Amino acid sequence: MIANLLWGFLHHGLGRACLFVFFLLLPTLMAIEDVGRFTIAYTALLLLLQPLAETSLGLIVTKYTARGELAMVRAAFAGAARALPLVLGTLWVASLLAPVSPVLTAVLLAYLGLILYQSLVFAYLRGRQRMRMEGVVGGLEKLASLAALLGLWRAGVAGPLLPALALLAMACTGWLLMLALYRAELAELRAALRGAEGGGAARWV
């Protein structure tokens, strides 16, 4: 349990500190008008996605994983797989009617989609009392956001796309780390979800 608390602190403590520095750097690297455009787009998308986040899919996955009720876990993942692309696509089409760059919106939606799916994987492992992936990946990807922000700025990327691309790079880094370092855990998740297809009685052995 102590180890899980430490992994959780690494993710949320280090992660939040890195994101604090990330947003603190924006007025230094960008024009104030561009910071405002990015902040408005980012905040608006977060607010529009809030109803999906409030379905508590992560808590559902953690709870039913801990109970060994894999059919419910599979239902949560299947619901997210169906709903999230539809919601993200609808938001992008709706953004075409707003005074917001469709490219900026697409980049931010891609970032949010990757992060939401990643949170479900973390929730599954949390239910198994194994938070090492969450700590390592969550902490390193937030550090990567700072490296991406500064690297893109030095490469000449400017405007609201600068932080948006840095956040997308962060999410992609997180998934690459998961695929490279935690193949066994991801394979276990795939096997668990396939095992649940046989019916609602599937449980941990």
PDB file of C-alpha atoms in Angstrom:
ATOM      1  CA  MET A   1       0.000   0.000   0.000  1.00  0.00           C
ATOM      2  CA  ILE A   2       2.849   2.398   0.835  1.00  0.00           C
ATOM      3  CA  ALA A   3       4.386   1.735  -2.576  1.00  0.00           C
ATOM      4  CA  ASN A   4       1.083   2.552  -4.284  1.00  0.00           C
ATOM      5  CA  LEU A   5       0.843   5.812  -2.338  1.00  0.00           C
ATOM      6  CA  LEU A   6       4.333   6.740  -3.487  1.00  0.00           C
ATOM      7  CA  TRP A   7       3.531   5.921  -7.107  1.00  0.00           C
ATOM      8  CA  GLY A   8       0.354   7.995  -6.819  1.00  0.00           C
ATOM      9  CA  PHE A   9       2.326  10.903  -5.394  1.00  0.00           C
ATOM     10  CA  LEU A  10       4.848  10.638  -8.229  1.00  0.00           C
ATOM     11  CA  HIS A  11       2.060  10.884 -10.781  1.00  0.00           C
ATOM     12  CA  HIS A  12      -0.055  13.571  -9.168  1.00  0.00           C
ATOM     13  CA  GLY A  13       2.612  15.455  -7.215  1.00  0.00           C
ATOM     14  CA  LEU A  14       5.319  15.627  -9.865  1.00  0.00           C
ATOM     15  CA  GLY A  15       2.736  15.744 -12.631  1.00  0.00           C
ATOM     16  CA  ARG A  16       0.856  18.724 -11.229  1.00  0.00           C
ATOM     17  CA  ALA A  17       4.110  20.547 -10.521  1.00  0.00           C
ATOM     18  CA  CYS A  18       5.234  20.063 -14.124  1.00  0.00           C
ATOM     19  CA  LEU A  19       1.884  21.240 -15.505  1.00  0.00           C
ATOM     20  CA  PHE A  20       2.025  24.270 -13.191  1.00  0.00           C
ATOM     21  CA  VAL A  21       5.407  25.206 -14.661  1.00  0.00           C
ATOM     22  CA  PHE A  22       4.074  24.406 -18.161  1.00  0.00           C
ATOM     23  CA  PHE A  23       1.254  26.954 -17.917  1.00  0.00           C
ATOM     24  CA  LEU A  24       3.481  29.413 -16.061  1.00  0.00           C
ATOM     25  CA  LEU A  25       5.878  29.423 -19.036  1.00  0.00           C
ATOM     26  CA  LEU A  26       3.236  30.211 -21.638  1.00  0.00           C
ATOM     27  CA  PRO A  27       3.185  34.026 -21.197  1.00  0.00           C
ATOM     28  CA  THR A  28       6.977  33.982 -21.532  1.00  0.00           C
ATOM     29  CA  LEU A  29       6.998  31.976 -24.765  1.00  0.00           C
ATOM     30  CA  MET A  30       3.857  33.361 -26.414  1.00  0.00           C
ATOM     31  CA  ALA A  31       2.034  36.601 -27.024  1.00  0.00           C
ATOM     32  CA  ILE A  32      -0.669  37.317 -24.458  1.00  0.00           C
ATOM     33  CA  GLU A  33      -3.331  37.174 -27.195  1.00  0.00           C
ATOM     34  CA  ASP A  34      -2.211  33.662 -28.160  1.00  0.00           C
ATOM     35  CA  VAL A  35      -2.249  32.564 -24.526  1.00  0.00           C
ATOM     36  CA  GLY A  36      -5.822  33.809 -24.327  1.00  0.00           C
ATOM     37  CA  ARG A  37      -6.884  31.962 -27.500  1.00  0.00           C
ATOM     38  CA  PHE A  38      -5.343  28.726 -26.287  1.00  0.00           C
ATOM     39  CA  THR A  39      -6.809  29.072 -22.788  1.00  0.00           C
ATOM     40  CA  ILE A  40     -10.306  29.751 -24.105  1.00  0.00           C
ATOM     41  CA  ALA A  41     -10.212  26.766 -26.489  1.00  0.00           C
ATOM     42  CA  TYR A  42      -8.699  24.445 -23.899  1.00  0.00           C
ATOM     43  CA  THR A  43     -11.090  25.461 -21.125  1.00  0.00           C
ATOM     44  CA  ALA A  44     -14.140  25.291 -23.394  1.00  0.00           C
ATOM     45  CA  LEU A  45     -13.302  21.737 -24.492  1.00  0.00           C
ATOM     46  CA  LEU A  46     -12.702  20.664 -20.894  1.00  0.00           C
ATOM     47  CA  LEU A  47     -16.088  22.069 -19.887  1.00  0.00           C
ATOM     48  CA  LEU A  48     -17.842  20.384 -22.813  1.00  0.00           C
ATOM     49  CA  LEU A  49     -16.196  17.057 -21.980  1.00  0.00           C
ATOM     50  CA  GLN A  50     -17.074  17.395 -18.292  1.00  0.00           C
ATOM     51  CA  PRO A  51     -20.367  15.458 -18.613  1.00  0.00           C
ATOM     52  CA  LEU A  52     -18.409  12.495 -19.999  1.00  0.00           C
ATOM     53  CA  ALA A  53     -15.865  12.746 -17.202  1.00  0.00           C
ATOM     54  CA  GLU A  54     -18.681  12.903 -14.633  1.00  0.00           C
ATOM     55  CA  THR A  55     -19.923   9.470 -15.692  1.00  0.00           C
ATOM     56  CA  SER A  56     -17.122   8.274 -13.349  1.00  0.00           C
ATOM     57  CA  LEU A  57     -15.966   5.607 -15.785  1.00  0.00           C
ATOM     58  CA  GLY A  58     -12.591   5.507 -14.064  1.00  0.00           C
ATOM     59  CA  LEU A  59     -14.166   4.848 -10.663  1.00  0.00           C
ATOM     60  CA  ILE A  60     -16.415   2.193 -12.204  1.00  0.00           C
ATOM     61  CA  VAL A  61     -13.437   0.442 -13.774  1.00  0.00           C
ATOM     62  CA  THR A  62     -11.451   0.552 -10.526  1.00  0.00           C
ATOM     63  CA  LYS A  63     -14.352  -0.698  -8.398  1.00  0.00           C
ATOM     64  CA  TYR A  64     -15.359  -3.607 -10.602  1.00  0.00           C
ATOM     65  CA  THR A  65     -11.765  -4.583 -11.299  1.00  0.00           C
ATOM     66  CA  ALA A  66     -11.176  -4.820  -7.544  1.00  0.00           C
ATOM     67  CA  ARG A  67     -14.306  -6.958  -7.231  1.00  0.00           C
ATOM     68  CA  GLY A  68     -13.242  -9.172 -10.116  1.00  0.00           C
ATOM     69  CA  GLU A  69     -16.411  -8.447 -12.105  1.00  0.00           C
ATOM     70  CA  LEU A  70     -14.785  -8.320 -15.517  1.00  0.00           C
ATOM     71  CA  ALA A  71     -18.008  -8.102 -17.501  1.00  0.00           C
ATOM     72  CA  MET A  72     -18.689  -4.694 -15.929  1.00  0.00           C
ATOM     73  CA  VAL A  73     -15.121  -3.588 -16.636  1.00  0.00           C
ATOM     74  CA  ARG A  74     -15.505  -4.609 -20.261  1.00  0.00           C
ATOM     75  CA  ALA A  75     -18.814  -2.738 -20.481  1.00  0.00           C
ATOM     76  CA  ALA A  76     -17.118   0.431 -19.213  1.00  0.00           C
ATOM     77  CA  PHE A  77     -14.285   0.149 -21.750  1.00  0.00           C
ATOM     78  CA  ALA A  78     -16.743  -0.659 -24.552  1.00  0.00           C
ATOM     79  CA  GLY A  79     -18.902   2.323 -23.617  1.00  0.00           C
ATOM     80  CA  ALA A  80     -15.894   4.629 -23.699  1.00  0.00           C
ATOM     81  CA  ALA A  81     -14.756   3.188 -27.039  1.00  0.00           C
ATOM     82  CA  ARG A  82     -18.170   3.939 -28.547  1.00  0.00           C
ATOM     83  CA  ALA A  83     -18.930   7.260 -26.900  1.00  0.00           C
ATOM     84  CA  LEU A  84     -15.594   9.064 -26.917  1.00  0.00           C
ATOM     85  CA  PRO A  85     -14.968   9.149 -30.698  1.00  0.00           C
ATOM     86  CA  LEU A  86     -18.565  10.289 -31.242  1.00  0.00           C
ATOM     87  CA  VAL A  87     -18.261  13.045 -28.642  1.00  0.00           C
ATOM     88  CA  LEU A  88     -14.865  14.221 -29.884  1.00  0.00           C
ATOM     89  CA  GLY A  89     -16.010  14.190 -33.514  1.00  0.00           C
ATOM     90  CA  THR A  90     -19.167  16.136 -32.649  1.00  0.00           C
ATOM     91  CA  LEU A  91     -17.158  18.743 -30.770  1.00  0.00           C
ATOM     92  CA  TRP A  92     -14.775  19.173 -33.692  1.00  0.00           C
ATOM     93  CA  VAL A  93     -17.637  19.647 -36.187  1.00  0.00           C
ATOM     94  CA  ALA A  94     -19.289  22.105 -33.808  1.00  0.00           C
ATOM     95  CA  SER A  95     -16.014  24.024 -33.516  1.00  0.00           C
ATOM     96  CA  LEU A  96     -16.192  24.782 -37.248  1.00  0.00           C
ATOM     97  CA  LEU A  97     -19.029  27.155 -36.426  1.00  0.00           C
ATOM     98  CA  ALA A  98     -16.980  28.931 -33.740  1.00  0.00           C
ATOM     99  CA  PRO A  99     -14.191  31.502 -34.183  1.00  0.00           C
ATOM    100  CA  VAL A 100     -11.584  28.891 -33.259  1.00  0.00           C
ATOM    101  CA  SER A 101      -8.927  27.296 -35.446  1.00  0.00           C
ATOM    102  CA  PRO A 102     -10.114  23.799 -36.457  1.00  0.00           C
ATOM    103  CA  VAL A 103      -6.494  22.625 -36.382  1.00  0.00           C
ATOM    104  CA  LEU A 104      -6.094  23.830 -32.788  1.00  0.00           C
ATOM    105  CA  THR A 105      -9.351  22.121 -31.830  1.00  0.00           C
ATOM    106  CA  ALA A 106      -8.323  18.866 -33.525  1.00  0.00           C
ATOM    107  CA  VAL A 107      -4.964  18.810 -31.710  1.00  0.00           C
ATOM    108  CA  LEU A 108      -6.558  19.490 -28.326  1.00  0.00           C
ATOM    109  CA  LEU A 109      -9.269  16.868 -28.889  1.00  0.00           C
ATOM    110  CA  ALA A 110      -6.649  14.290 -29.851  1.00  0.00           C
ATOM    111  CA  TYR A 111      -4.759  15.076 -26.647  1.00  0.00           C
ATOM    112  CA  LEU A 112      -7.878  14.840 -24.483  1.00  0.00           C
ATOM    113  CA  GLY A 113      -8.941  11.577 -26.125  1.00  0.00           C
ATOM    114  CA  LEU A 114      -5.569   9.936 -25.503  1.00  0.00           C
ATOM    115  CA  ILE A 115      -5.528  11.123 -21.885  1.00  0.00           C
ATOM    116  CA  LEU A 116      -9.062   9.887 -21.210  1.00  0.00           C
ATOM    117  CA  TYR A 117      -8.303   6.432 -22.619  1.00  0.00           C
ATOM    118  CA  GLN A 118      -5.057   6.355 -20.646  1.00  0.00           C
ATOM    119  CA  SER A 119      -6.943   7.178 -17.449  1.00  0.00           C
ATOM    120  CA  LEU A 120      -9.071   4.046 -17.934  1.00  0.00           C
ATOM    121  CA  VAL A 121      -5.950   1.884 -18.182  1.00  0.00           C
ATOM    122  CA  PHE A 122      -4.645   3.489 -14.983  1.00  0.00           C
ATOM    123  CA  ALA A 123      -8.037   2.894 -13.334  1.00  0.00           C
ATOM    124  CA  TYR A 124      -7.924  -0.813 -14.215  1.00  0.00           C
ATOM    125  CA  LEU A 125      -4.454  -1.240 -12.681  1.00  0.00           C
ATOM    126  CA  ARG A 126      -5.542   0.796  -9.657  1.00  0.00           C
ATOM    127  CA  GLY A 127      -8.228  -1.785  -9.078  1.00  0.00           C
ATOM    128  CA  ARG A 128      -5.516  -4.442  -9.158  1.00  0.00           C
ATOM    129  CA  GLN A 129      -3.494  -2.460  -6.573  1.00  0.00           C
ATOM    130  CA  ARG A 130      -0.702  -1.936  -9.090  1.00  0.00           C
ATOM    131  CA  MET A 131       0.004   1.766  -9.542  1.00  0.00           C
ATOM    132  CA  ARG A 132       3.589   1.628 -10.725  1.00  0.00           C
ATOM    133  CA  MET A 133       2.650   2.296 -14.361  1.00  0.00           C
ATOM    134  CA  GLU A 134       0.560   5.280 -13.334  1.00  0.00           C
ATOM    135  CA  GLY A 135       3.400   6.729 -11.278  1.00  0.00           C
ATOM    136  CA  VAL A 136       6.168   6.190 -13.822  1.00  0.00           C
ATOM    137  CA  VAL A 137       4.231   7.040 -16.979  1.00  0.00           C
ATOM    138  CA  GLY A 138       2.211   9.851 -15.409  1.00  0.00           C
ATOM    139  CA  GLY A 139       5.313  11.504 -13.997  1.00  0.00           C
ATOM    140  CA  LEU A 140       7.538  11.098 -17.049  1.00  0.00           C
ATOM    141  CA  GLU A 141       4.923  12.243 -19.539  1.00  0.00           C
ATOM    142  CA  LYS A 142       4.387  15.457 -17.579  1.00  0.00           C
ATOM    143  CA  LEU A 143       8.137  16.073 -17.649  1.00  0.00           C
ATOM    144  CA  ALA A 144       7.980  15.398 -21.394  1.00  0.00           C
ATOM    145  CA  SER A 145       5.390  18.167 -21.749  1.00  0.00           C
ATOM    146  CA  LEU A 146       7.990  20.703 -20.607  1.00  0.00           C
ATOM    147  CA  ALA A 147      10.628  19.306 -22.958  1.00  0.00           C
ATOM    148  CA  ALA A 148       8.147  19.335 -25.847  1.00  0.00           C
ATOM    149  CA  LEU A 149       7.052  22.897 -25.085  1.00  0.00           C
ATOM    150  CA  LEU A 150      10.608  24.227 -25.069  1.00  0.00           C
ATOM    151  CA  GLY A 151      11.667  22.090 -28.026  1.00  0.00           C
ATOM    152  CA  LEU A 152       8.753  23.221 -30.198  1.00  0.00           C
ATOM    153  CA  TRP A 153       9.359  26.846 -29.199  1.00  0.00           C
ATOM    154  CA  ARG A 154      13.020  26.593 -30.186  1.00  0.00           C
ATOM    155  CA  ALA A 155      11.924  25.003 -33.469  1.00  0.00           C
ATOM    156  CA  GLY A 156       9.883  28.093 -34.261  1.00  0.00           C
ATOM    157  CA  VAL A 157       6.381  26.878 -33.489  1.00  0.00           C
ATOM    158  CA  ALA A 158       4.308  29.811 -32.325  1.00  0.00           C
ATOM    159  CA  GLY A 159       0.774  30.794 -31.464  1.00  0.00           C
ATOM    160  CA  PRO A 160      -1.865  28.705 -29.664  1.00  0.00           C
ATOM    161  CA  LEU A 161      -0.617  25.590 -31.452  1.00  0.00           C
ATOM    162  CA  LEU A 162       2.612  25.655 -29.409  1.00  0.00           C
ATOM    163  CA  PRO A 163       1.104  24.477 -26.091  1.00  0.00           C
ATOM    164  CA  ALA A 164      -1.503  22.343 -27.861  1.00  0.00           C
ATOM    165  CA  LEU A 165       1.151  20.372 -29.735  1.00  0.00           C
ATOM    166  CA  ALA A 166       3.232  20.096 -26.565  1.00  0.00           C
ATOM    167  CA  LEU A 167       0.269  18.560 -24.719  1.00  0.00           C
ATOM    168  CA  LEU A 168      -0.374  16.159 -27.597  1.00  0.00           C
ATOM    169  CA  ALA A 169       3.319  15.195 -27.535  1.00  0.00           C
ATOM    170  CA  MET A 170       2.948  14.562 -23.804  1.00  0.00           C
ATOM    171  CA  ALA A 171       0.008  12.210 -24.325  1.00  0.00           C
ATOM    172  CA  CYS A 172       1.772  10.377 -27.165  1.00  0.00           C
ATOM    173  CA  THR A 173       4.872  10.019 -24.981  1.00  0.00           C
ATOM    174  CA  GLY A 174       2.752   8.490 -22.255  1.00  0.00           C
ATOM    175  CA  TRP A 175       1.313   5.879 -24.597  1.00  0.00           C
ATOM    176  CA  LEU A 176       4.739   5.089 -26.048  1.00  0.00           C
ATOM    177  CA  LEU A 177       6.092   4.574 -22.526  1.00  0.00           C
ATOM    178  CA  MET A 178       3.176   2.288 -21.705  1.00  0.00           C
ATOM    179  CA  LEU A 179       3.724   0.226 -24.856  1.00  0.00           C
ATOM    180  CA  ALA A 180       7.484   0.053 -24.349  1.00  0.00           C
ATOM    181  CA  LEU A 181       7.700  -0.557 -20.594  1.00  0.00           C
ATOM    182  CA  TYR A 182       4.437  -2.205 -19.623  1.00  0.00           C
ATOM    183  CA  ARG A 183       3.550  -4.663 -22.357  1.00  0.00           C
ATOM    184  CA  ALA A 184       2.733  -7.367 -19.800  1.00  0.00           C
ATOM    185  CA  GLU A 185       0.194  -5.152 -18.012  1.00  0.00           C
ATOM    186  CA  LEU A 186      -1.453  -4.128 -21.281  1.00  0.00           C
ATOM    187  CA  ALA A 187      -1.548  -7.755 -22.419  1.00  0.00           C
ATOM    188  CA  GLU A 188      -3.198  -8.676 -19.105  1.00  0.00           C
ATOM    189  CA  LEU A 189      -5.827  -5.981 -19.653  1.00  0.00           C
ATOM    190  CA  ARG A 190      -6.561  -7.206 -23.186  1.00  0.00           C
ATOM    191  CA  ALA A 191      -6.850 -10.782 -21.917  1.00  0.00           C
ATOM    192  CA  ALA A 192      -9.156  -9.683 -19.090  1.00  0.00           C
ATOM    193  CA  LEU A 193     -11.439  -7.835 -21.484  1.00  0.00           C
ATOM    194  CA  ARG A 194     -11.521 -10.775 -23.880  1.00  0.00           C
ATOM    195  CA  GLY A 195     -12.216 -13.116 -20.984  1.00  0.00           C
ATOM    196  CA  ALA A 196     -15.210 -11.008 -19.993  1.00  0.00           C
ATOM    197  CA  GLU A 197     -16.815 -11.567 -23.381  1.00  0.00           C
ATOM    198  CA  GLY A 198     -18.037 -14.961 -22.237  1.00  0.00           C
ATOM    199  CA  GLY A 199     -20.570 -13.434 -19.882  1.00  0.00           C
ATOM    200  CA  GLY A 200     -21.167 -11.539 -16.682  1.00  0.00           C
ATOM    201  CA  ALA A 201     -19.770 -14.259 -14.450  1.00  0.00           C
ATOM    202  CA  ALA A 202     -16.156 -13.792 -15.460  1.00  0.00           C
ATOM    203  CA  ARG A 203     -14.043 -13.120 -12.370  1.00  0.00           C
ATOM    204  CA  TRP A 204     -10.444 -13.106 -11.254  1.00  0.00           C
ATOM    205  CA  VAL A 205      -9.126 -16.542 -10.416  1.00  0.00           C
TER     206      VAL A 205
END
